[in-house]
PDB file of C-alpha atoms and ligand atoms in Angstrom:
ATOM      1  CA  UNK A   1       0.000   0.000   0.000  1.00  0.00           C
ATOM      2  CA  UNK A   2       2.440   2.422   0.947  1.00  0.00           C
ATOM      3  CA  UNK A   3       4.592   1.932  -2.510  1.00  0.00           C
ATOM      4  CA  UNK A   4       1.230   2.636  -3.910  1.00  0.00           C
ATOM      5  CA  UNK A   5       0.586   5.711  -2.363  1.00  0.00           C
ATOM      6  CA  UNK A   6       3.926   6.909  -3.329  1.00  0.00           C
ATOM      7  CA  UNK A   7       3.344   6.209  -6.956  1.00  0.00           C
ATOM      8  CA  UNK A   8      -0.096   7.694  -7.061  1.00  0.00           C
ATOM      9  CA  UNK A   9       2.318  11.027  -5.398  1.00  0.00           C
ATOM     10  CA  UNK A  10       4.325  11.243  -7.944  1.00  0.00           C
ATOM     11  CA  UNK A  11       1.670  10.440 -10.841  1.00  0.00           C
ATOM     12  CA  UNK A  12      -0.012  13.865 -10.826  1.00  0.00           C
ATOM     13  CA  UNK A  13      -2.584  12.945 -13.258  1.00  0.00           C
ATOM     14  CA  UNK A  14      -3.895  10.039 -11.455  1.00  0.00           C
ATOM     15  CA  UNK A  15      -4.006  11.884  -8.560  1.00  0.00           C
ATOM     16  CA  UNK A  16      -6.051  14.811 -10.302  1.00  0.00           C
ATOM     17  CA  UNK A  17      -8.183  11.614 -11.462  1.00  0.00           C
ATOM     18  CA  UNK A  18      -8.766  10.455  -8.095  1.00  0.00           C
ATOM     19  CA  UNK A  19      -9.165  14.012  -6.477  1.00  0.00           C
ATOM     20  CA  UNK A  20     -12.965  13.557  -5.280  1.00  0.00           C
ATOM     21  CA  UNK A  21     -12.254  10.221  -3.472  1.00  0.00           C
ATOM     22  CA  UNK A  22      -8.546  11.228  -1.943  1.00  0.00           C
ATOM     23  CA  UNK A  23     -10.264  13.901  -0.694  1.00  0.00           C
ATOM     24  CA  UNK A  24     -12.963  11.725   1.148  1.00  0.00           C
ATOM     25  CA  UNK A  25     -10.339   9.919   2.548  1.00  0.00           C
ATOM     26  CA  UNK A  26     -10.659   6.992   1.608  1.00  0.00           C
ATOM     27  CA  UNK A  27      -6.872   6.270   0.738  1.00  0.00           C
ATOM     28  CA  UNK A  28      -6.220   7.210   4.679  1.00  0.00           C
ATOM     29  CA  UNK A  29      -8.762   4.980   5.501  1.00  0.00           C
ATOM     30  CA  UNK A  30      -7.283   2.335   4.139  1.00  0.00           C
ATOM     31  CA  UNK A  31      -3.968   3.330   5.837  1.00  0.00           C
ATOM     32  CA  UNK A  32      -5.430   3.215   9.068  1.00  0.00           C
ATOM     33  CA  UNK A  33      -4.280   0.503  11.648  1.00  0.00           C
ATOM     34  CA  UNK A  34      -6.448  -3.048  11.474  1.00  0.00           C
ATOM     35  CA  UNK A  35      -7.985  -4.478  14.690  1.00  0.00           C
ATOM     36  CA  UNK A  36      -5.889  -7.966  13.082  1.00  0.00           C
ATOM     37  CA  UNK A  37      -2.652  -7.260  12.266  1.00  0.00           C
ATOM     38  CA  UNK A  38       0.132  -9.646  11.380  1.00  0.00           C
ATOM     39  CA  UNK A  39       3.153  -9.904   9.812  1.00  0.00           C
ATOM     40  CA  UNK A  40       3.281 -11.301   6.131  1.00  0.00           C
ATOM     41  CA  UNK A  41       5.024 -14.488   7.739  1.00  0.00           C
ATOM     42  CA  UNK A  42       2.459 -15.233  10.325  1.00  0.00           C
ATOM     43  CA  UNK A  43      -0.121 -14.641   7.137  1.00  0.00           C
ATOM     44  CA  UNK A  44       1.882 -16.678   4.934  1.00  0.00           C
ATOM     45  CA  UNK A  45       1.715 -19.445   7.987  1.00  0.00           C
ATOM     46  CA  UNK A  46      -1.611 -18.891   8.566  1.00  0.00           C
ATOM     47  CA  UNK A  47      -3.475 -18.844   4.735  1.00  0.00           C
ATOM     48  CA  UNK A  48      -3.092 -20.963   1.237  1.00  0.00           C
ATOM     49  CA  UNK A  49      -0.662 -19.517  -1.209  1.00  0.00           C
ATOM     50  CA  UNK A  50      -3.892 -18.499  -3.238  1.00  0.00           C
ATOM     51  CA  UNK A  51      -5.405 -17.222  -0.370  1.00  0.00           C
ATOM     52  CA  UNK A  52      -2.335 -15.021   0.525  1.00  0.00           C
ATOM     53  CA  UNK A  53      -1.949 -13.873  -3.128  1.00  0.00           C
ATOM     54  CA  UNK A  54      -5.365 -12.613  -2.957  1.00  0.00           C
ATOM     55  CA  UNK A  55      -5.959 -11.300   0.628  1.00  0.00           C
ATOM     56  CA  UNK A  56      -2.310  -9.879   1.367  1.00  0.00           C
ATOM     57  CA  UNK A  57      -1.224  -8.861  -2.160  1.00  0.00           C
ATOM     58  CA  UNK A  58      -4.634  -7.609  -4.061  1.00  0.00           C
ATOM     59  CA  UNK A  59      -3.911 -10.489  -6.932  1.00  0.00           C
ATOM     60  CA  UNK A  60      -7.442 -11.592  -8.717  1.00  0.00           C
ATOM     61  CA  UNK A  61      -9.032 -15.378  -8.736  1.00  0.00           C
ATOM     62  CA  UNK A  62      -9.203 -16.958 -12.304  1.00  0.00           C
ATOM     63  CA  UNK A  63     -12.862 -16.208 -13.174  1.00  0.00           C
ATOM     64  CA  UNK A  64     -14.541 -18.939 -12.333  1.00  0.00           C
ATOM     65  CA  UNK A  65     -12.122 -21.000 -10.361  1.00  0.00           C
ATOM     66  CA  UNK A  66     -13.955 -20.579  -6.850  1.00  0.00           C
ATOM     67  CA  UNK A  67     -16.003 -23.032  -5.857  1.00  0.00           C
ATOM     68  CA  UNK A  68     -18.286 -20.647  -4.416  1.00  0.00           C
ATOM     69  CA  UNK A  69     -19.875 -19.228  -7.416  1.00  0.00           C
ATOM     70  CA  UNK A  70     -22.185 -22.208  -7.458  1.00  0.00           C
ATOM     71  CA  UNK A  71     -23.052 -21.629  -3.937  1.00  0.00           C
ATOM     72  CA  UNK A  72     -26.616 -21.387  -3.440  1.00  0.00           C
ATOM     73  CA  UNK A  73     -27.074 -22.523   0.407  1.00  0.00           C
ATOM     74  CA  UNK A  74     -28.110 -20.119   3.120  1.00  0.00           C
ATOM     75  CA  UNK A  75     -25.329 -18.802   5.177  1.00  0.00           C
ATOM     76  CA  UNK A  76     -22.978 -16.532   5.313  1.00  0.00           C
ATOM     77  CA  UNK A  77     -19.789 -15.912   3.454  1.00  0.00           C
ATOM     78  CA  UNK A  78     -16.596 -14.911   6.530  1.00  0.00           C
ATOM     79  CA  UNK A  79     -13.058 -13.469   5.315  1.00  0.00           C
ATOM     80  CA  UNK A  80     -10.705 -16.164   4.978  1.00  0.00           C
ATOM     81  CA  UNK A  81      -8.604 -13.847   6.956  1.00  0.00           C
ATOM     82  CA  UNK A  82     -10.086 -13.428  10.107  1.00  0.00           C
ATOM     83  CA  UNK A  83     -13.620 -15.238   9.876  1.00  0.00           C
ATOM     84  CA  UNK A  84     -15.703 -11.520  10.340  1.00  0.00           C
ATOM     85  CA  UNK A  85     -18.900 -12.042   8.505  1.00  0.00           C
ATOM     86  CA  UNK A  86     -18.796 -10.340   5.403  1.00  0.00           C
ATOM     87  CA  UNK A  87     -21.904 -10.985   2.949  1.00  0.00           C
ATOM     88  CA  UNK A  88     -25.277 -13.179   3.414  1.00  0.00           C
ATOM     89  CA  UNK A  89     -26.223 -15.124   0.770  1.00  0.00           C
ATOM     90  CA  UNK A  90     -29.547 -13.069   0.959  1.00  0.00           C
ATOM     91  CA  UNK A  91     -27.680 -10.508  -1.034  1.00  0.00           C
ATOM     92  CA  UNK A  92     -25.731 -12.677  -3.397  1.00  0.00           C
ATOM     93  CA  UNK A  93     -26.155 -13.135  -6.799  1.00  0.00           C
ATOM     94  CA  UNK A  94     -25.560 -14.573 -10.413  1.00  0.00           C
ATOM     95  CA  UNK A  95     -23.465 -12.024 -11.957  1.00  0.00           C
ATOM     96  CA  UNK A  96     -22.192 -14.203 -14.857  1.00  0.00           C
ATOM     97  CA  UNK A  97     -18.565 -12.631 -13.958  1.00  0.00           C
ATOM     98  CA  UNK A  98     -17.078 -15.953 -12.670  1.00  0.00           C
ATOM     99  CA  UNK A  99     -16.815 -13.993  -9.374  1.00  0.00           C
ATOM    100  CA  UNK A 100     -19.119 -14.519  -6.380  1.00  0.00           C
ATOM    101  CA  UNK A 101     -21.243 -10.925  -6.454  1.00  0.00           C
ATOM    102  CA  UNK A 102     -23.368  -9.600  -3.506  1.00  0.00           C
ATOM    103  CA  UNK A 103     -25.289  -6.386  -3.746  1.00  0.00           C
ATOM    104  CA  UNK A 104     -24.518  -5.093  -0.527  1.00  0.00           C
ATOM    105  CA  UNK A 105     -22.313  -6.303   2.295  1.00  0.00           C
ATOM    106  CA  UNK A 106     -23.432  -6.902   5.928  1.00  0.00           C
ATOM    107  CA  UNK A 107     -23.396  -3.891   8.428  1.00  0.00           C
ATOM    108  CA  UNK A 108     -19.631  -2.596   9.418  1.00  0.00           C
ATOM    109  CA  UNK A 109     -18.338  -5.134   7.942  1.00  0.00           C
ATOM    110  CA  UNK A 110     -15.872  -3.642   5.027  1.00  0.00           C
ATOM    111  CA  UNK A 111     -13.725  -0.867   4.165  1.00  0.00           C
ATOM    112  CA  UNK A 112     -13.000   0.593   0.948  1.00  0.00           C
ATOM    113  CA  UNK A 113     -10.106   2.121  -0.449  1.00  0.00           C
ATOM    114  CA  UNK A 114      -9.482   3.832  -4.388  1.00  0.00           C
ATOM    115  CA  UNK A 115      -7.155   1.416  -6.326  1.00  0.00           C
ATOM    116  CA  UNK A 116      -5.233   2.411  -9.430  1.00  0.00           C
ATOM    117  CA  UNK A 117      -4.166  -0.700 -10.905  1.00  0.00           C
ATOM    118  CA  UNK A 118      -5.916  -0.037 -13.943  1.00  0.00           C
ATOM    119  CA  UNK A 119      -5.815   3.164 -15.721  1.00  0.00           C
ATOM    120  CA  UNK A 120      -9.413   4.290 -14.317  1.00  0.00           C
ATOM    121  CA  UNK A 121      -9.543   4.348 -10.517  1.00  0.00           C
ATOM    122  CA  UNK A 122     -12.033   1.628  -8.789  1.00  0.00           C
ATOM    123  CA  UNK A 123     -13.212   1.083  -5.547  1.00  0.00           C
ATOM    124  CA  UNK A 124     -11.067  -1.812  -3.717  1.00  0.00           C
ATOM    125  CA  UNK A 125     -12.915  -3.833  -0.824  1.00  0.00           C
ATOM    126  CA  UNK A 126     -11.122  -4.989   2.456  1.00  0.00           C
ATOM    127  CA  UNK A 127     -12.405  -6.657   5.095  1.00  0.00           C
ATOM    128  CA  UNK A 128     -12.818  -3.762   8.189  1.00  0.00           C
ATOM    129  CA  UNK A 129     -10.862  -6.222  10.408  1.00  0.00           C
ATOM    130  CA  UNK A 130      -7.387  -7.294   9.062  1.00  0.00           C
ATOM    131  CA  UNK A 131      -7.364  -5.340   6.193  1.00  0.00           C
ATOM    132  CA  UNK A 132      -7.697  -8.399   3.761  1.00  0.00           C
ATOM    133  CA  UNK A 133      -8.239  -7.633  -0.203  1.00  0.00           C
ATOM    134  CA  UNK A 134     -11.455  -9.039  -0.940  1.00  0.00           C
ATOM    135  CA  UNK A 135     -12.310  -7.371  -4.514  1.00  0.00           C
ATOM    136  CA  UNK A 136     -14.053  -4.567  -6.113  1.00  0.00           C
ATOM    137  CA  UNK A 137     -17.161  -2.683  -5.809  1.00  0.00           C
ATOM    138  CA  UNK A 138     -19.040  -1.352  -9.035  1.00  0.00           C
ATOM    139  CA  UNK A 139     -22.111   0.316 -10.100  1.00  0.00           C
ATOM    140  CA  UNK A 140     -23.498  -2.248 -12.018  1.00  0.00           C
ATOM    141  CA  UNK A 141     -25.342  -4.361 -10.290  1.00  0.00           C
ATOM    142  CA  UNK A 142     -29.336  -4.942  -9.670  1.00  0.00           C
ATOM    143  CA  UNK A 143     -31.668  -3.810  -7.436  1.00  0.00           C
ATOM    144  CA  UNK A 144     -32.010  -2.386  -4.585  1.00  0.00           C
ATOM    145  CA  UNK A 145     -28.701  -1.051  -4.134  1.00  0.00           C
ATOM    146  CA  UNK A 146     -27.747  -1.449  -7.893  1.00  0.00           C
ATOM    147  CA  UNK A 147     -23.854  -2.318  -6.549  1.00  0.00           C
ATOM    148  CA  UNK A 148     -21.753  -5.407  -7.658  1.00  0.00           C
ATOM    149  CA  UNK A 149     -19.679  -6.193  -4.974  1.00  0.00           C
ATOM    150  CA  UNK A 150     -16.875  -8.737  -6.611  1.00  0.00           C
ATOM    151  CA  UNK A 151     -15.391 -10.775  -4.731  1.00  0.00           C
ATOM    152  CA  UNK A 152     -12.712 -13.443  -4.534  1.00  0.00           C
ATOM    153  CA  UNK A 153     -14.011 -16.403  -3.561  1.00  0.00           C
ATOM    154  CA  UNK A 154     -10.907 -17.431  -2.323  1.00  0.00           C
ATOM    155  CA  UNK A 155     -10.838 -14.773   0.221  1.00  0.00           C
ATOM    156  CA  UNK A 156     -14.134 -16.029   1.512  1.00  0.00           C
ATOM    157  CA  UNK A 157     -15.047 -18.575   3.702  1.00  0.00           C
ATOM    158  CA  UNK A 158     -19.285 -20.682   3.569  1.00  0.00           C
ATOM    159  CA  UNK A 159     -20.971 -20.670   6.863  1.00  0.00           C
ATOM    160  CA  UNK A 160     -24.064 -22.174   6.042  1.00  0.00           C
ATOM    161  CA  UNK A 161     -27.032 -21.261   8.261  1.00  0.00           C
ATOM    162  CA  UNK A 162     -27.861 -23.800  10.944  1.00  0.00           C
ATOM    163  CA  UNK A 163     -31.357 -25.016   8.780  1.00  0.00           C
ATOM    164  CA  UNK A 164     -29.539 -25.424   5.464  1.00  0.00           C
TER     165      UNK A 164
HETATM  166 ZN1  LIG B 201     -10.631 -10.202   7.724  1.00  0.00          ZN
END
């Protein structure tokens, strides 16, 4: 993150890009201190080279390589960081992405940050707790919120409910 921020310093027309949101914040948010912290060994010790890739280093899931697109059960989907409940399978849906999409995420359960890994900024998604990449958030998605959150489904975790 922090070799990020100093690239999107020097870059002054990214930064011009991203004015509105760096102004919100939302880059110190994502700067802030995490309730879990640990060090990239203890993470490395801890999560699946995939799961690390994702979570620790913002990579992206093959589209369609999580197991949890075809997850249809009640329950609710925890970071494979920490295991905070992130999304409920009442929002989830079939976004024909290869990702596993939600329209809205549970209460205080995520952070956001802007990301400019592409040439247009997006909206990156962490989990509030440790910090963990999850995915995206875009305005494309249906009602009611009309939001696709996209999410690794490597960085997730099923509960399913207790009556599934
Ligand atoms: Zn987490």
């Amino acid at each position: 993150m922090l070799n990020r921020r100093l690239l999107l310093m020097g870059a002054g027309a990214t930064a011009l890009i991203a004015g509105a949101r760096w102004m919100q914040g939302e880059d110190v948010q994502a700067a802030t201190t995490f309730e879990v912290q640990k060090t990239d060994s203890d993470w490395r010790r801890q999560l699946t080279k995939a799961q690390f890739e994702v979570l620790r280093l913002h990579r992206t899931e093959i589209p369609g390589s999580s197991p949890l697109n075809q997850e249809k059960r009640k329950g609710v989907f925890a970071c494979a960081g920490c295991d905070l409940p992130l999304f409920s399978s009442e929002t989830k849906y079939d976004s024909r992405t290869g990702w596993p999409s939600y329209t809205a995420p549970l209460a205080d359960a995520i952070g956001t940050s802007t990301d400019h890994v592409l040439l247009l900024p997006r909206t990156e998604v962490h989990c509030r707790r440790c910090g963990g990449h999850l995915g995206h958030v875009f305005e494309d998605g249906p009602p009611p919120t009309g939001l696709r959150y996209c999410i690794n489904g490597v960085a997730l975790k099923f509960i399913p409910a207790d009556d599934a």
